Amino acid sequence: MSAPPEEPTVAFPQARRGRREPRPSSSLISSSITATTATTVSAPLEALERDEIRRTRWFCYVAFVISVVAGGSLGWLHGNRTAMQIMLLAIAASAFAVAFMLYRTRDPVRFRRPSTALGWVVIAAGATTAIPFFGAFSPAPVVLVLGIYFTGLGKSPRMAVVLYVLAAGVQGAVGLLAITGLAPDIGLVQAGNLDLRQQLIIQGLVQFVFAMTLVIARLSRRAQRLAVEELEREVRISAHREALLIEAREQLERALRPGHGRFTGQQIGAYALGSVLGRGAMGEVYEASGPGGLVAIKLLSQTSLGNATHVMRFFRELRTAAAIDAPNVVRVLEIGEHPVPYLVMERLEGKTLAELLRSRRAMATADVLDLVRQVGAGITAAAAAGVVHRDLKPQNLFRHGELWKILDFGVARALDQGDTLTAGQIVGTPSYMAPEQATGATVDHATDLYALAAITYRALTGHAPHASGDLAETLYRVVHTAPRRPSDLAPRLPHEVDLVLAIGLAKHAVDRFASAAELAEALGDALAGELAPDVRSRGSALVRAGAWADAAQVVPHRRIARG
């Protein structure tokens, strides 16, 4: 009825109240960065955006050098005085625009603002003033080619087209005026020795080079994006295979263990114990036969019998589980204390969610929605009985026929009682633990709702929202960082699911759904493309505040009050 846990339930000592929260050591931060880099690649657009910011910074440095050299050279050239003055003013304006762009590249959030386009326009307009001064038939258009190619590699095709039209328009207008004689050719380099046909051919070639430069740049941008997407897919597949290998190793170790336990063949009350169904942190679960047929009996392990805390926790599970009567919570038939504390439960046939997720990367959306509805009903019944589970995870959810059952209330706590048993400790499973639980703060029904949202994330995407090879690192991520956007990990998911899970996994309990029914309803609406406007607004606000990793890399998490 149970399986080895995907991740152990842990109890960490909590920092004393009033003390400053300890900062992670440099080694922890380093390992976090290394682990994240090794197993996760940012979404293609994020990676390309960071590359664009770096390229823009270097482009600004080069543009500044060109401006200085060009401005210093004008004094040695004897061109048209008016054109020279216009060009000098343009160089000065471009220098300010370069400084503005460098400032914007220091913060990706500022760089994304539409007003950043103003810097590009000023720089491009400044560069076009070289055409009248040097002449439409001079090498000056080479500078414009560089600008067209650079902006063509950027995120915005609209900006690339605008700058191309600006450059091509100025070049074409100056060239046309010179060819037709409608205005005097004031450029340093003139076409006096070229006939009309040669001038037209040269200007046509310049326009052709401009257009082809834009096309090549956009094709290069597309090739970059496809390459990053392919790399991301390969890394995700590799990480999933690695996780499957670890789970397979654990399963093999379990299979090699004997099916008999220390109580196999013995009598507990009216029940004859058979083989071991599973082992957990504190006890063993045996198959047993009794007057009503087959049952499952959980007994404290020999190690736990000598641990007063484990004994008290086990007795709490007996009392807690017996107090909840709901179809989606494992049914308790009997409790006893002799010869060892034991809990008699209904015998379940099937697999845990953890076992099901080992056999497939992610679940169908309809199955996940059914899971959320049923498990949500279970934790709602627990809340009605005044109980917070505190350790919801795939290991503790069992598929019995068409029913999902919640198992293991060993670390549950009563809402209306002080928790002296685990006071001063952080209890639960880090990957599915709410931030307030990870910091040892007060937990309530919202804590279980967070865990249900984390399980939903895992079942839909094939990845836990926060996971690493180190428990302390995972706890740090739960509290301080944002997970990957679900639709990045599972592109088949509607973007509305991102909004729903942003609410479900909100760092602050007040920002989450008020009930499991709300979460299930919102998820169903999102999957159907009919998300309610108020839920969409709440989710969008949290996404803008950094609910997902693409924004959280640059925006600290902010509290969004529920409206």
C-alpha positions as a printed Julia matrix, in Angstrom:
563×3 Matrix{Float64}:
   0.0     0.0     0.0
   2.97    2.31    0.32
   6.27    2.74   -1.45
   9.66    4.18   -0.67
   9.39    7.94   -0.56
  10.54   10.03   -3.47
  11.98   12.39   -0.92
  12.21   11.96    2.85
  10.05   13.79    5.33
  12.41   15.9     7.37
  12.4    17.84   10.63
  14.93   20.66   10.79
  15.47   22.82   13.91
  13.97   26.25   13.41
  16.02   29.4    13.95
  15.16   31.25   17.14
  12.63   34.05   16.85
  14.13   37.49   16.61
  17.35   36.38   15.01
  18.23   37.51   11.55
  17.61   34.84    8.94
  20.97   33.25    8.14
  22.28   33.82    4.67
  23.24   30.72    2.71
  26.93   30.06    2.56
  28.85   30.81   -0.58
  29.28   27.09   -1.13
  25.52   26.61   -0.98
  24.94   29.43   -3.44
  27.63   28.01   -5.7
  26.15   24.53   -5.55
  22.7    25.96   -6.23
  23.95   27.73   -9.33
  25.83   24.66  -10.49
  22.9    22.33   -9.91
  20.49   24.66  -11.65
  22.8    25.08  -14.6
  23.37   21.37  -14.92
  19.72   20.36  -14.96
  17.79   23.37  -16.24
  18.07   25.64  -19.24
  16.05   28.86  -19.2
  13.28   29.22  -21.74
  14.54   30.07  -25.25
  13.23   33.63  -25.16
  14.87   34.22  -21.78
  18.23   32.93  -23.01
  18.03   35.01  -26.17
  17.04   38.06  -24.15
  20.1    37.74  -21.94
  22.24   37.34  -25.05
  20.63   40.43  -26.58
  21.39   42.46  -23.46
  25.05   41.42  -23.58
  25.28   42.19  -27.3
  23.62   45.57  -26.8
  26.15   46.47  -24.13
  29.06   45.69  -26.46
  27.34   47.44  -29.37
  27.07   50.57  -27.22
  30.78   50.49  -26.49
  31.6    50.15  -30.2
  29.07   52.87  -31.12
  30.65   55.22  -28.6
  34.12   54.63  -30.07
  32.78   55.22  -33.6
  31.11   58.46  -32.44
  34.33   59.74  -30.86
  36.45   58.85  -33.91
  33.9    60.3   -36.35
  33.49   63.49  -34.35
  37.24   63.98  -34.07
  37.75   63.38  -37.79
  35.27   66.0   -38.96
  37.67   68.82  -38.12
  40.12   67.46  -40.71
  37.5    67.14  -43.43
  36.3    70.04  -45.56
  32.73   69.1   -46.24
  29.5    71.04  -46.32
  29.39   73.16  -43.16
  25.66   72.72  -42.51
  25.84   68.94  -42.98
  28.86   68.85  -40.66
  27.03   70.78  -37.92
  24.01   68.49  -38.2
  26.28   65.46  -37.97
  28.07   66.84  -34.88
  24.72   67.42  -33.16
  23.68   63.89  -34.12
  26.91   62.46  -32.69
  26.28   64.27  -29.39
  22.7    62.99  -29.27
  23.92   59.48  -30.09
  26.41   59.64  -27.22
  23.57   60.42  -24.81
  21.51   57.61  -26.38
  24.44   55.2   -25.9
  24.64   56.16  -22.22
  20.87   55.67  -21.95
  21.11   52.2   -23.52
  23.99   51.19  -21.24
  21.89   52.23  -18.25
  18.97   50.14  -19.52
  21.15   47.05  -19.98
  22.01   47.06  -16.27
  18.47   45.92  -15.42
  16.59   43.47  -17.69
  13.26   44.84  -16.45
  14.18   48.35  -17.61
  15.59   46.94  -20.85
  12.18   45.37  -21.64
  10.37   48.7   -21.39
   9.03   50.07  -24.7
  10.87   53.35  -24.12
  14.16   51.51  -24.75
  13.29   51.74  -28.44
  13.9    55.49  -28.23
  17.62   54.86  -27.74
  17.77   52.73  -30.89
  15.92   55.35  -32.95
  18.23   58.18  -31.81
  21.37   56.15  -32.57
  20.04   55.08  -35.98
  18.94   58.61  -36.86
  22.36   59.91  -35.84
  24.08   57.39  -38.08
  21.98   58.41  -41.1
  23.32   61.99  -40.89
  26.59   60.6   -42.24
  24.89   59.97  -45.6
  24.35   63.65  -46.59
  27.79   64.64  -45.29
  29.86   61.89  -46.88
  27.53   61.32  -49.83
  25.11   58.68  -51.03
  27.89   57.04  -53.05
  30.42   56.97  -50.2
  31.28   54.02  -47.88
  29.05   55.57  -45.16
  26.18   53.06  -45.75
  28.47   50.33  -44.34
  27.78   51.69  -40.84
  24.04   51.4   -41.49
  24.48   47.79  -42.59
  26.03   46.98  -39.21
  23.12   48.64  -37.4
  20.49   46.84  -39.48
  22.11   43.48  -38.82
  22.45   44.07  -35.1
  18.85   45.18  -34.56
  17.67   42.37  -36.83
  19.15   39.88  -34.35
  17.05   41.4   -31.56
  13.77   40.29  -30.07
  11.54   42.85  -31.78
  11.0    42.4   -35.53
   9.04   45.67  -35.53
  12.05   47.63  -34.26
  14.28   45.93  -36.83
  11.91   46.93  -39.64
  11.59   50.52  -38.35
  15.37   51.01  -38.29
  15.73   49.35  -41.7
  13.1    51.7   -43.18
  14.82   54.7   -41.57
  18.25   53.76  -42.95
  16.99   52.74  -46.39
  14.75   55.8   -46.6
  17.5    58.32  -45.85
  19.97   56.57  -48.15
  17.42   56.33  -50.95
  16.25   59.94  -50.56
  19.77   61.41  -50.59
  20.75   59.21  -53.54
  17.59   60.08  -55.49
  18.05   63.81  -54.93
  21.64   63.58  -56.16
  20.72   61.51  -59.23
  17.76   63.66  -60.31
  19.51   66.94  -59.56
  16.57   68.16  -57.46
  19.12   69.1   -54.81
  22.87   69.63  -55.07
  25.12   66.72  -54.1
  26.93   68.15  -51.06
  28.66   64.92  -50.07
  32.43   64.59  -49.81
  32.26   61.64  -52.21
  30.27   62.55  -55.32
  29.25   60.66  -58.43
  30.37   63.22  -60.98
  32.2    60.61  -63.09
  29.27   58.16  -63.13
  26.5    58.17  -65.71
  22.82   57.84  -64.74
  22.62   54.07  -65.24
  25.69   53.45  -63.07
  24.31   55.66  -60.31
  20.97   53.81  -60.35
  22.7    50.43  -60.25
  24.88   51.47  -57.29
  21.9    52.8   -55.33
  19.91   49.65  -56.16
  22.75   47.47  -54.91
  22.94   49.47  -51.65
  19.19   48.99  -51.1
  19.51   45.29  -51.92
  22.33   44.9   -49.39
  20.2    46.66  -46.75
  17.24   44.33  -47.38
  19.35   41.17  -47.43
  21.08   42.23  -44.22
  17.69   42.41  -42.48
  16.62   39.02  -43.87
  19.87   37.33  -42.82
  19.64   38.83  -39.34
  16.08   37.6   -38.79
  16.97   34.13  -40.1
  19.94   34.07  -37.72
  17.65   35.03  -34.85
  15.31   32.18  -35.74
  18.21   29.71  -35.97
  19.45   30.81  -32.53
  16.03   30.32  -31.0
  15.59   26.87  -32.54
  19.04   25.83  -31.31
  18.28   26.94  -27.75
  14.88   25.2   -27.82
  16.52   21.99  -29.02
  19.15   22.22  -26.28
  16.43   22.82  -23.7
  14.51   19.73  -24.85
  17.63   17.59  -24.67
  18.5    18.84  -21.18
  14.96   18.18  -19.95
  15.05   14.66  -21.38
  18.46   14.05  -19.82
  17.31   15.33  -16.42
  14.19   13.17  -16.58
  16.23   10.09  -17.45
  18.56   10.8   -14.55
  15.59   11.04  -12.19
  14.17    7.79  -13.55
  17.5     6.04  -12.99
  17.59    7.18   -9.37
  14.03    6.02   -8.81
  14.72    2.72  -10.55
  17.72    2.17   -8.27
  15.56    2.8    -5.21
  12.88    0.48   -6.54
  15.45   -2.24   -7.19
  16.79   -1.94   -3.66
  13.27   -2.26   -2.33
  12.57   -5.28   -4.53
  15.71   -7.02   -3.25
  14.59   -6.67    0.35
  12.73   -9.64    1.8
   8.93   -9.45    1.77
   8.8   -10.7     5.34
   9.07   -8.36    8.29
   9.82   -8.94   11.93
   6.09   -9.4    12.69
   5.21  -11.57    9.68
   3.26  -14.62   10.84
   2.39  -13.1    14.2
  -1.01  -12.15   15.58
  -1.96   -8.54   16.36
  -5.36   -8.48   18.01
  -7.7   -10.33   15.69
  -5.38  -10.0    12.7
  -2.75  -12.36   11.29
   0.13  -10.41    9.8
   1.44  -11.31    6.37
   4.11   -9.76    4.15
   5.39   -6.2     4.35
   3.62   -3.84    1.94
   5.91   -0.9     2.53
   8.31    0.78    4.89
   8.4     4.42    5.9
  10.48    6.67    8.12
   8.77    5.5    11.3
   7.11    2.19   10.63
   6.14   -0.73    8.47
   2.85   -1.53    6.78
   1.8    -5.19    6.74
  -0.88   -6.99    4.85
  -3.09   -8.79    7.35
  -6.19  -10.95    7.39
  -8.95  -10.66    9.94
 -12.66  -11.18   10.5
 -13.61   -8.7     7.78
 -11.06   -9.85    5.22
  -7.78   -8.29    4.16
  -6.58   -5.11    5.86
  -3.38   -3.09    6.13
  -1.75   -2.63    9.53
   0.87    0.0    10.25
   3.3    -0.76   13.07
   6.06    1.32   14.55
   9.51    0.19   13.46
  11.91   -1.18   16.03
  14.06    1.94   15.75
  11.1     4.24   16.3
   9.99    2.35   19.41
  13.07    3.68   21.15
  12.4     7.25   20.0
   9.89    9.03   22.23
   9.15   11.64   19.57
   8.36    8.98   16.96
   6.1     7.14   19.41
   4.19   10.34   20.2
   3.96   11.2    16.5
   2.62    7.73   15.72
  -0.07    8.05   18.4
  -0.98   11.42   16.95
  -1.43    9.78   13.54
  -3.75    7.22   15.16
  -5.9     9.94   16.68
  -5.79   12.22   13.65
  -6.61    9.59   11.04
  -9.43    8.18   13.17
 -10.99   11.66   13.44
 -11.4    12.06    9.66
 -14.21   10.22    7.92
 -14.06   10.98    4.2
 -13.95    8.89    1.0
 -10.62   10.44   -0.03
  -8.81    9.74    3.25
  -7.64    6.22    4.06
 -10.26    4.64    6.35
  -9.19    3.68    9.87
 -10.75    0.48   11.16
  -9.08    0.04   14.5
  -6.26    1.35   16.68
  -4.34   -0.43   19.4
  -1.26   -0.3    21.61
  -0.26   -3.91   22.32
   2.13   -5.53   21.77
   3.22   -2.38   19.87
   1.24    0.67   18.77
  -0.65   -0.17   15.56
  -3.16    1.27   13.15
  -5.55   -0.95   11.17
  -6.59    0.56    7.84
  -8.55   -0.52    4.82
  -6.48   -2.58    2.36
  -5.91   -0.52   -0.76
  -5.19   -2.01   -4.18
  -3.31    0.12   -6.67
  -0.33    2.44   -6.72
   0.82    5.68   -5.18
   1.05    8.78   -7.32
   4.83    8.51   -6.98
   4.76    5.05   -8.57
   2.45    6.22  -11.36
   4.69    9.17  -12.16
   7.69    6.88  -12.47
   6.05    5.08  -15.37
   5.16    8.25  -17.28
   6.69   11.67  -17.44
   3.46   13.52  -16.72
  -0.24   12.74  -16.41
  -3.07   13.61  -18.77
  -4.71   16.9   -17.85
  -8.09   15.23  -17.24
  -6.47   12.8   -14.78
  -4.69   15.65  -12.99
  -7.94   17.58  -12.65
  -9.61   14.49  -11.17
  -6.69   14.12   -8.77
  -6.95   17.75   -7.64
 -10.7    17.48   -7.07
 -10.47   14.28   -5.03
  -7.38   15.12   -2.99
  -8.82   18.6    -2.49
 -11.96   17.03   -1.03
  -9.75   14.97    1.29
  -7.77   17.91    2.67
 -11.0    19.91    2.97
 -12.43   17.12    5.14
  -9.23   17.15    7.18
  -9.5    20.92    7.62
 -13.11   20.52    8.73
 -11.83   18.09   11.37
  -9.27   20.73   12.41
  -6.27   18.95   10.88
  -3.41   20.14    8.64
  -1.64   17.22    6.93
   1.72   19.06    6.45
   3.26   16.31    4.31
   1.22   15.99    1.13
   3.39   14.55   -1.65
   3.08   11.92   -4.42
   4.23    9.22   -1.97
   1.22    9.89    0.27
  -1.48    9.84   -2.42
  -2.83    6.4    -3.35
  -4.94    5.48   -6.39
  -7.47    2.86   -5.23
  -9.7     1.99   -8.17
 -11.29    5.28   -9.18
 -10.6     6.9    -5.81
  -7.61    8.91   -4.65
  -6.8     8.36   -0.98
  -4.61   10.48    1.3
  -2.2     8.46    3.45
   0.15    9.09    6.37
  -0.96   11.71    8.89
   2.21   11.17   10.91
   3.25   14.83   10.91
  -0.24   16.34   10.83
  -1.19   18.89   13.45
  -4.46   20.11   14.95
  -5.36   23.67   14.03
  -6.75   24.47   17.47
  -3.9    23.01   19.52
  -0.33   24.0    20.24
   2.18   21.82   18.44
   4.65   20.94   21.17
   5.7    17.74   19.43
   7.35   19.52   16.51
   7.71   23.01   17.99
  10.91   24.68   16.84
  11.23   22.29   13.9
  10.63   22.5    10.17
   8.6    19.39    9.35
   7.61   18.05    5.93
   9.04   17.18    2.53
  11.05   20.11    1.09
  10.02   19.83   -2.57
   6.31   20.11   -1.68
   6.67   22.35    1.37
   5.09   25.81    1.55
   7.41   28.76    2.28
   5.87   29.38    5.71
   6.43   25.71    6.53
  10.03   25.86    5.32
  10.75   28.77    7.66
   9.05   27.14   10.65
   6.22   29.67   10.74
   2.61   28.86   11.64
   0.9    26.49    9.2
  -2.78   26.15    8.35
  -5.05   24.91    5.58
  -3.25   27.19    3.09
  -0.11   25.1     3.64
  -1.86   21.97    2.4
  -3.31   23.95   -0.52
   0.23   24.95   -1.53
   1.33   21.3    -1.41
  -1.64   20.31   -3.58
  -0.65   22.99   -6.12
   2.95   21.71   -6.04
   1.72   18.16   -6.68
  -0.41   19.5    -9.54
   2.69   21.19  -10.99
   4.62   17.91  -10.74
   1.85   15.85  -12.36
   1.36   18.31  -15.24
   5.0    19.08  -16.04
   6.95   16.02  -14.91
   9.06   18.19  -12.57
   8.68   19.21   -8.94
   8.52   23.01   -8.61
  11.56   23.07   -6.33
  14.06   20.21   -6.18
  17.78   19.72   -5.87
  20.2    17.17   -4.54
  20.49   18.97   -1.21
  17.68   19.41    1.34
  18.91   22.77    2.62
  19.25   24.06   -0.93
  15.71   22.94   -1.74
  14.4    24.76    1.33
  16.24   27.9     0.2
  14.64   27.68   -3.25
  11.16   27.17   -1.77
  11.46   30.37    0.26
  13.51   32.65   -2.01
  13.26   31.6    -5.66
  10.56   30.99   -8.23
  10.05   27.76  -10.2
  10.01   27.42  -13.97
   6.88   28.46  -15.81
   4.72   25.29  -16.24
   4.05   25.94  -19.94
   7.81   26.16  -20.53
   8.27   22.64  -19.17
   5.1    21.29  -20.8
   4.36   23.38  -23.93
   1.03   21.58  -24.41
  -0.38   23.37  -21.35
  -2.49   26.5   -21.89
  -0.9    29.67  -20.56
  -3.95   30.06  -18.29
  -2.55   27.13  -16.25
   0.49   29.32  -15.52
  -1.84   31.89  -13.96
  -3.69   29.32  -11.84
  -0.52   27.72  -10.49
   1.0    31.15   -9.86
  -1.83   31.64   -7.35
  -1.58   28.09   -5.99
   2.19   28.4    -5.42
   2.18   32.0    -4.17
   4.92   32.7    -1.64
   2.43   34.39    0.69
  -0.51   32.33    1.96
  -2.91   35.28    1.6
  -2.32   35.29   -2.17
  -3.35   31.64   -2.62
  -6.76   30.14   -3.27
  -8.99   30.08   -0.2
 -10.04   26.47   -0.75
  -9.22   23.35   -2.72
 -12.54   23.72   -4.53
 -11.41   27.13   -5.84
  -8.12   25.64   -7.05
  -9.9    22.74   -8.8
 -12.47   25.03  -10.41
  -9.82   27.45  -11.64
  -7.67   24.62  -13.03
 -10.67   23.16  -14.86
 -11.52   26.57  -16.33
  -7.89   27.13  -17.37
  -7.68   23.77  -19.14
 -10.94   24.59  -20.94
  -9.73   28.07  -21.9
 -12.47   29.72  -19.82
 -10.56   31.21  -16.89
 -12.61   33.67  -14.85
 -11.53   37.33  -15.2
 -10.86   37.78  -11.48
  -8.64   34.69  -11.36
  -6.86   35.8   -14.52
  -6.23   39.22  -12.97
  -4.87   37.74   -9.73
  -2.62   35.31  -11.57
  -1.34   37.98  -13.96
  -0.45   40.25  -11.03
   1.56   37.47   -9.39
   3.32   36.63  -12.68
   4.3    40.28  -13.11
   5.6    40.25   -9.52
   7.89   37.3   -10.27
   5.88   34.09   -9.79
   7.96   32.29  -12.43
  11.69   32.07  -12.96
  11.85   34.28  -16.08
  10.76   37.29  -13.98
  12.09   36.2   -10.6
  15.66   36.27  -11.92
  15.45   40.05  -11.88
  12.4    40.98   -9.79
  12.21   40.11   -6.09
   9.0    38.5    -4.95
   6.46   41.07   -3.85
   3.27   40.51   -1.93
   0.09   40.87   -3.98
  -2.96   41.52   -1.83
  -6.11   39.66   -2.72
  -8.83   41.88   -4.04
